[in-house]
Tab-separated table of C-alpha atoms in Angstrom:
chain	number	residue	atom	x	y	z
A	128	UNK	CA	0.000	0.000	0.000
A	129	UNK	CA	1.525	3.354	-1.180
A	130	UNK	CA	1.260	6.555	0.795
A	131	UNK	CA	-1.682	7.610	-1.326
A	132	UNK	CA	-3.930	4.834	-0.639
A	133	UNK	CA	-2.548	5.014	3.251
A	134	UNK	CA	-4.600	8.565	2.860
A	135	UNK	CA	-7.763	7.200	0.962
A	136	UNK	CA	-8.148	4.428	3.494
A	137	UNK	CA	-8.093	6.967	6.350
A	138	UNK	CA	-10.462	8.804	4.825
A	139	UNK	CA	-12.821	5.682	3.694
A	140	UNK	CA	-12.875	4.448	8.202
A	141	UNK	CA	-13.627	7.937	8.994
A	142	UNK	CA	-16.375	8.220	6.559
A	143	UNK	CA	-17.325	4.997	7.719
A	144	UNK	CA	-17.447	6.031	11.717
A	145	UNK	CA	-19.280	9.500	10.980
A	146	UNK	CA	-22.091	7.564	9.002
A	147	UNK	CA	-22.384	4.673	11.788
A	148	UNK	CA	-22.546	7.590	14.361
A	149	UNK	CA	-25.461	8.893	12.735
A	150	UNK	CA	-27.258	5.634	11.760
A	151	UNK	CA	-30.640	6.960	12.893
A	152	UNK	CA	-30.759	9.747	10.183
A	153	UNK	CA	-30.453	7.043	7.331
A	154	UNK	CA	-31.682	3.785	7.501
A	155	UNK	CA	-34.473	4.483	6.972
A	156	UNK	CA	-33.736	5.135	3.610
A	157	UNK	CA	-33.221	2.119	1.553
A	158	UNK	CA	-30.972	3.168	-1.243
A	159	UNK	CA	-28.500	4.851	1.344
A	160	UNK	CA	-28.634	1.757	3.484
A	161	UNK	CA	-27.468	-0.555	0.594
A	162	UNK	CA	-24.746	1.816	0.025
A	163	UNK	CA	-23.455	2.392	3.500
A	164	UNK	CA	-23.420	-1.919	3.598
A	165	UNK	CA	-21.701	-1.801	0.976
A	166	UNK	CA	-19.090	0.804	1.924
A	167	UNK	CA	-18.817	-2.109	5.223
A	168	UNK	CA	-17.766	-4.821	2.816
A	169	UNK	CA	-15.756	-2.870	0.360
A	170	UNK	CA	-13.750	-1.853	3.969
A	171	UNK	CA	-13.289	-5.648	5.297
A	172	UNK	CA	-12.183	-6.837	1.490
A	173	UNK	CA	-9.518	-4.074	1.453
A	174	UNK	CA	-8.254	-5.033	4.944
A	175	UNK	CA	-8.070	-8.545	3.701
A	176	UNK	CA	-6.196	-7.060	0.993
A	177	UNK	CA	-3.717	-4.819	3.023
A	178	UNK	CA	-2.795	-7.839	5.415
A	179	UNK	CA	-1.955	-10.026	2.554
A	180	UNK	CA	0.350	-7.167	1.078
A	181	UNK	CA	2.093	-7.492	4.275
A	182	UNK	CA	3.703	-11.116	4.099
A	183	UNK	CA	7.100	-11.406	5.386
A	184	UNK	CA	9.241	-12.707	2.548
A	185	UNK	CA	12.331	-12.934	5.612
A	186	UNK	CA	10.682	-15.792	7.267
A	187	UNK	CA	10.290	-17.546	4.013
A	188	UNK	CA	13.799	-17.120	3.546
A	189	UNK	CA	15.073	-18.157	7.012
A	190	UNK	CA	12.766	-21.279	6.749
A	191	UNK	CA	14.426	-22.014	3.783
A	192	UNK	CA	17.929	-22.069	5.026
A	193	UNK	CA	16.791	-23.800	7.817
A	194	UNK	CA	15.806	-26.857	5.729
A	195	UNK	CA	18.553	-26.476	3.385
A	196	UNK	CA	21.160	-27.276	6.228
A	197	UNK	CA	18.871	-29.936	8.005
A	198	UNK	CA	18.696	-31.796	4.581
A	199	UNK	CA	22.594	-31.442	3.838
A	200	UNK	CA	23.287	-32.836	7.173
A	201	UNK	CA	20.638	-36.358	6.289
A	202	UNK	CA	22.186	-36.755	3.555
A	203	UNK	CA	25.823	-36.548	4.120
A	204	UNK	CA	24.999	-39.358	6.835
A	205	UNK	CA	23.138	-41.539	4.764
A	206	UNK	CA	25.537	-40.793	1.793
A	207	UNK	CA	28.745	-41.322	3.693
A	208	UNK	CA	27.635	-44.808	5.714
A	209	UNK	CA	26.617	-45.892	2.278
A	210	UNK	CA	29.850	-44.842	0.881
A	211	UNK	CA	31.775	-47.301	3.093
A	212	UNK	CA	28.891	-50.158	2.375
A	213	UNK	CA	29.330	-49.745	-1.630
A	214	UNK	CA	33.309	-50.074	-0.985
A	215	UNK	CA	33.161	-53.479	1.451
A	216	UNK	CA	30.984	-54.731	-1.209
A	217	UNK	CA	33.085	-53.556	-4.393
A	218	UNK	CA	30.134	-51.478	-5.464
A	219	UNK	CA	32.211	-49.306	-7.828
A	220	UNK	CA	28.563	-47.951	-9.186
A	221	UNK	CA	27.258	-47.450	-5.865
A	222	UNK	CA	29.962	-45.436	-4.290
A	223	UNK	CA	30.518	-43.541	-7.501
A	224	UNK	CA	26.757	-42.287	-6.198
A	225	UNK	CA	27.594	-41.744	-2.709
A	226	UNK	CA	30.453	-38.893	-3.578
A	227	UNK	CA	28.276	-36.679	-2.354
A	228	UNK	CA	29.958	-33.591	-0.066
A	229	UNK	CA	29.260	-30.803	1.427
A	230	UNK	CA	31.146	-28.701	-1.047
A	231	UNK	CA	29.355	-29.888	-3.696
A	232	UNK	CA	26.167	-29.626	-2.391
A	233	UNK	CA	26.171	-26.169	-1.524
A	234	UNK	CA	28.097	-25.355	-5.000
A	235	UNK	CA	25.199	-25.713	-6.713
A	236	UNK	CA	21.697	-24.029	-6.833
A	237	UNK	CA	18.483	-25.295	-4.597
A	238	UNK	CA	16.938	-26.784	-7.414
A	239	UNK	CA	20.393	-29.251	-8.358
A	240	UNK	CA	20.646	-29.722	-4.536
A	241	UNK	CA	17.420	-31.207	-4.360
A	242	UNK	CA	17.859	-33.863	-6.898
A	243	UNK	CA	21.303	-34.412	-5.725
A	244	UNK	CA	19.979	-35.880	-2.139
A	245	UNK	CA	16.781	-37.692	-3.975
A	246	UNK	CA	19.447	-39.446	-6.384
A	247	UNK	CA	20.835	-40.755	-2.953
A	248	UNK	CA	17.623	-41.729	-1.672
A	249	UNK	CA	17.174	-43.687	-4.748
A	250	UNK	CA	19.699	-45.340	-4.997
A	251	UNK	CA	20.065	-46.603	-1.375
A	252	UNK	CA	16.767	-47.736	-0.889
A	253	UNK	CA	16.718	-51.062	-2.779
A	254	UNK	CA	19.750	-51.703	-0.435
A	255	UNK	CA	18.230	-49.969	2.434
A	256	UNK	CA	18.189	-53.692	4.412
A	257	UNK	CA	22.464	-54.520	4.096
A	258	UNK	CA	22.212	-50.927	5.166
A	259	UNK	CA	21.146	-51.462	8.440
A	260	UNK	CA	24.392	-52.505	10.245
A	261	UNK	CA	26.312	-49.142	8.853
A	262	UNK	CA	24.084	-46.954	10.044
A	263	UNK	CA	21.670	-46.157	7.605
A	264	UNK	CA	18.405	-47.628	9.311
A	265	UNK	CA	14.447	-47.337	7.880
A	266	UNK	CA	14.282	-43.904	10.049
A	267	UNK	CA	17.026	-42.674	8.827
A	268	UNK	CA	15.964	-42.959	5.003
A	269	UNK	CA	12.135	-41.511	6.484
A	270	UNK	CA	14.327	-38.241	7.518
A	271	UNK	CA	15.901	-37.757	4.653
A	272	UNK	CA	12.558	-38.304	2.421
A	273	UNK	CA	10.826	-35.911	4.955
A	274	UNK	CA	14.041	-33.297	4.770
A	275	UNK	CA	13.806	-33.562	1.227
A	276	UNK	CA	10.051	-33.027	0.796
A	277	UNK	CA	10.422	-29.790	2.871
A	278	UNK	CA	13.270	-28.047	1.529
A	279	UNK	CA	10.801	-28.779	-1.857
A	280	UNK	CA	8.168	-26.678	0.036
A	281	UNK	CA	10.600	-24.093	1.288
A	282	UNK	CA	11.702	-23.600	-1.975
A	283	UNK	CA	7.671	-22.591	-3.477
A	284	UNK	CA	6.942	-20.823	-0.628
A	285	UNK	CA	8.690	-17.435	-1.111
A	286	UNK	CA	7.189	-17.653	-4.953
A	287	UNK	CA	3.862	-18.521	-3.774
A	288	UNK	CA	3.955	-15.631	-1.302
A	289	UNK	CA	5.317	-12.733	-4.033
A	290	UNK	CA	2.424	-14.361	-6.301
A	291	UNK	CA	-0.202	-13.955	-3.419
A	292	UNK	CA	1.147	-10.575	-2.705
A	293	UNK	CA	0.825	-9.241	-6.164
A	294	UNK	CA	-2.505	-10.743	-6.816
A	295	UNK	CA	-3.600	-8.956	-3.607
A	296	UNK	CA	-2.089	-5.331	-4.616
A	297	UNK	CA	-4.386	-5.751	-8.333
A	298	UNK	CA	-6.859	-6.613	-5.835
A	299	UNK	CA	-6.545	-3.388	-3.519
A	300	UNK	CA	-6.341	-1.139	-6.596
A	301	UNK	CA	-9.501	-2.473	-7.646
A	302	UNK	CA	-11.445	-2.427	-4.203
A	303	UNK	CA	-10.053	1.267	-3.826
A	304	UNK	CA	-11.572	2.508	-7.511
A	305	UNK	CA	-15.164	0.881	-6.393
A	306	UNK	CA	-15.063	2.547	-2.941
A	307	UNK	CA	-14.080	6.063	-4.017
A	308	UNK	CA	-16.507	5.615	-6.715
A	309	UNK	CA	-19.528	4.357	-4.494
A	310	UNK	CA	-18.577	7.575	-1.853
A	311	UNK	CA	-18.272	10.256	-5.279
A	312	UNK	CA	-21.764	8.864	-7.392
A	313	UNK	CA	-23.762	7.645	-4.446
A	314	UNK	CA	-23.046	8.487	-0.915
A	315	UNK	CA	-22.270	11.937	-1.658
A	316	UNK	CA	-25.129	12.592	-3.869
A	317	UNK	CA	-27.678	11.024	-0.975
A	318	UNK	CA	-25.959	13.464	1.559
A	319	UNK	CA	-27.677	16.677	-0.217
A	320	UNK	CA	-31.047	15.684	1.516
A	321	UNK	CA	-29.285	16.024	4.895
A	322	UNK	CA	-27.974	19.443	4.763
A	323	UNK	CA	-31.070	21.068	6.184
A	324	UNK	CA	-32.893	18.098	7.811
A	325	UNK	CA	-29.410	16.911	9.725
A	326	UNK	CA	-26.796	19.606	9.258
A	327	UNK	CA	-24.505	18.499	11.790
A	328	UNK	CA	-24.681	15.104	10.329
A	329	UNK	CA	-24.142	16.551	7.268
A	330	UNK	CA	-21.053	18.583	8.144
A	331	UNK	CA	-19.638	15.417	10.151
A	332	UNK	CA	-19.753	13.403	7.007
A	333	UNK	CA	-18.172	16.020	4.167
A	334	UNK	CA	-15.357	16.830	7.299
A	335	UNK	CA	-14.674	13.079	6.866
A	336	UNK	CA	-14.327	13.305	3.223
A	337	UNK	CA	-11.949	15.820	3.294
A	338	UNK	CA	-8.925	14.731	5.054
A	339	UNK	CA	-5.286	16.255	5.284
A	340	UNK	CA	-2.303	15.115	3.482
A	341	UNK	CA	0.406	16.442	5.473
A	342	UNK	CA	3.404	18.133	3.836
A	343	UNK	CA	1.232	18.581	0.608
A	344	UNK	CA	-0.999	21.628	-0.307
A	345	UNK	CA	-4.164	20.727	-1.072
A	346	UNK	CA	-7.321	21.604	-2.106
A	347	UNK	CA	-11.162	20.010	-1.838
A	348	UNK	CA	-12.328	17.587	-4.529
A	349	UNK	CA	-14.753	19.223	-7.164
A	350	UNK	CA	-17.475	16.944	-6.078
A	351	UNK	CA	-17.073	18.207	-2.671
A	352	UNK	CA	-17.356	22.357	-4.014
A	353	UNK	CA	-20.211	20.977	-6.112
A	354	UNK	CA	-22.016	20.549	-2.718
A	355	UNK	CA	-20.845	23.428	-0.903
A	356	UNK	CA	-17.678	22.392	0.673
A	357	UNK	CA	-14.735	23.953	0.507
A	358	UNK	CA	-11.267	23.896	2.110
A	359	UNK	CA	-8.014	25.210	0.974
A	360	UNK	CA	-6.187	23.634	3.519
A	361	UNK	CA	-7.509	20.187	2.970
A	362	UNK	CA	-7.974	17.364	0.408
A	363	UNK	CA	-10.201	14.685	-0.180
A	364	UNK	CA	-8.786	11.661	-0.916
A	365	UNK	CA	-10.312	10.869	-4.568
């Protein structure tokens, strides 16, 4: 959310608290009730908006790391105990498959890392039983299939996030144009019946719509000098 729409949201909550104030003076009439209900859900979709905008890529990123080293560390120990297996048994094949260290697993990118460590889990499992007495037991092999499986989720989480966060900012801009729209060609024109039969109502509600944007000179929205209201030192948030 840019500084801009950090002003029109101020403006759309204290729209919204001057016309729940004065609830009394309007719903009775239909058409303005519709809209003000409206206004409500436009308001809770935006939030919904704003606090998806806010993900924290970071803990994506530390989460990631995090299951980058625990998987390294799996499968150095199942590599390495199945190193020494492969050589007792002359398993030039094997152990050409088990060369798998540290170095060279952080050499290359998250992607080649990944299907370095499920190339070891696939090639010790149909030996996973002669295993057994270096080391390499059935929960051993279940932690590195489990590290393996969530560095693969750590690695589409960040992307999933940026995706969710971009599809939320199209949605803001959207929700913003249909609020500031309902306020200019509805609310605003149903406030003209209030300015004699609820004045201070009235005033309440066109004080809300014009809000100040600090550090900026501003003036008030045609639509609002249409009506009557004026302010040279104020802006409303179109």
């Amino acid at each position: 959310m840019n500084k801009q729409q950090e002003v029109k949201l101020n403006m759309y909550y204290t729209v919204q608290r001057a016309l729940a104030e004065a609830e009394p003076q309007w719903t009775g009439i239909p058409a303005f009730s519709a809209a003000v209900a409206e206004l409500n859900t436009n308001l809770e979709a935006i939030q919904g908006a704003v606090e998806k905008q806010v993900i924290d890529i970071t803990g994506f990123a530390r989460d990631k790391q995090q299951s980058l080293e625990q998987l390294i560390a799996v499968t150095l120990v199942v590599s390495r105990s199945t190193l020494a297996y492969a050589t007792v048994q002359g398993d030039l094949v094997l152990a050409g498959k088990m060369r798998v260290g540290n170095v060279l697993l952080r050499r290359h990118n998250d992607a080649v890392v990944a299907r370095h460590c499920q190339a070891v889990l696939d090639a010790v499992t149909p030996v996973a039983p002669a295993l057994v007495d270096f080391g390499v037991t059935a929960q051993r092999l279940a932690d590195l299939k489990q590290a393996i499986a969530r560095f693969g989720n750590a690695l589409s989480a960040p992307r999933v996030a940026i995706t969710t966060r971009k599809g939320a900012t199209a949605e803001l801009n959207l929700l913003m144009k249909d609020t500031t729209k309902l306020l200019a060609k509805r609310i605003d024109g149903m406030m003209e019946q209030f300015r004699s039969s609820a004045p201070t109502f009235f005033r309440a509600y066109m004080d809300a719509r014009i809000i100040v944007d600090r550090g900026v000179r501003s003036t008030a929205d045609p639509s609002l000098r249409a009506l009557g209201i004026g302010n040279g030192a104020a802006q409303k948030a179109a």
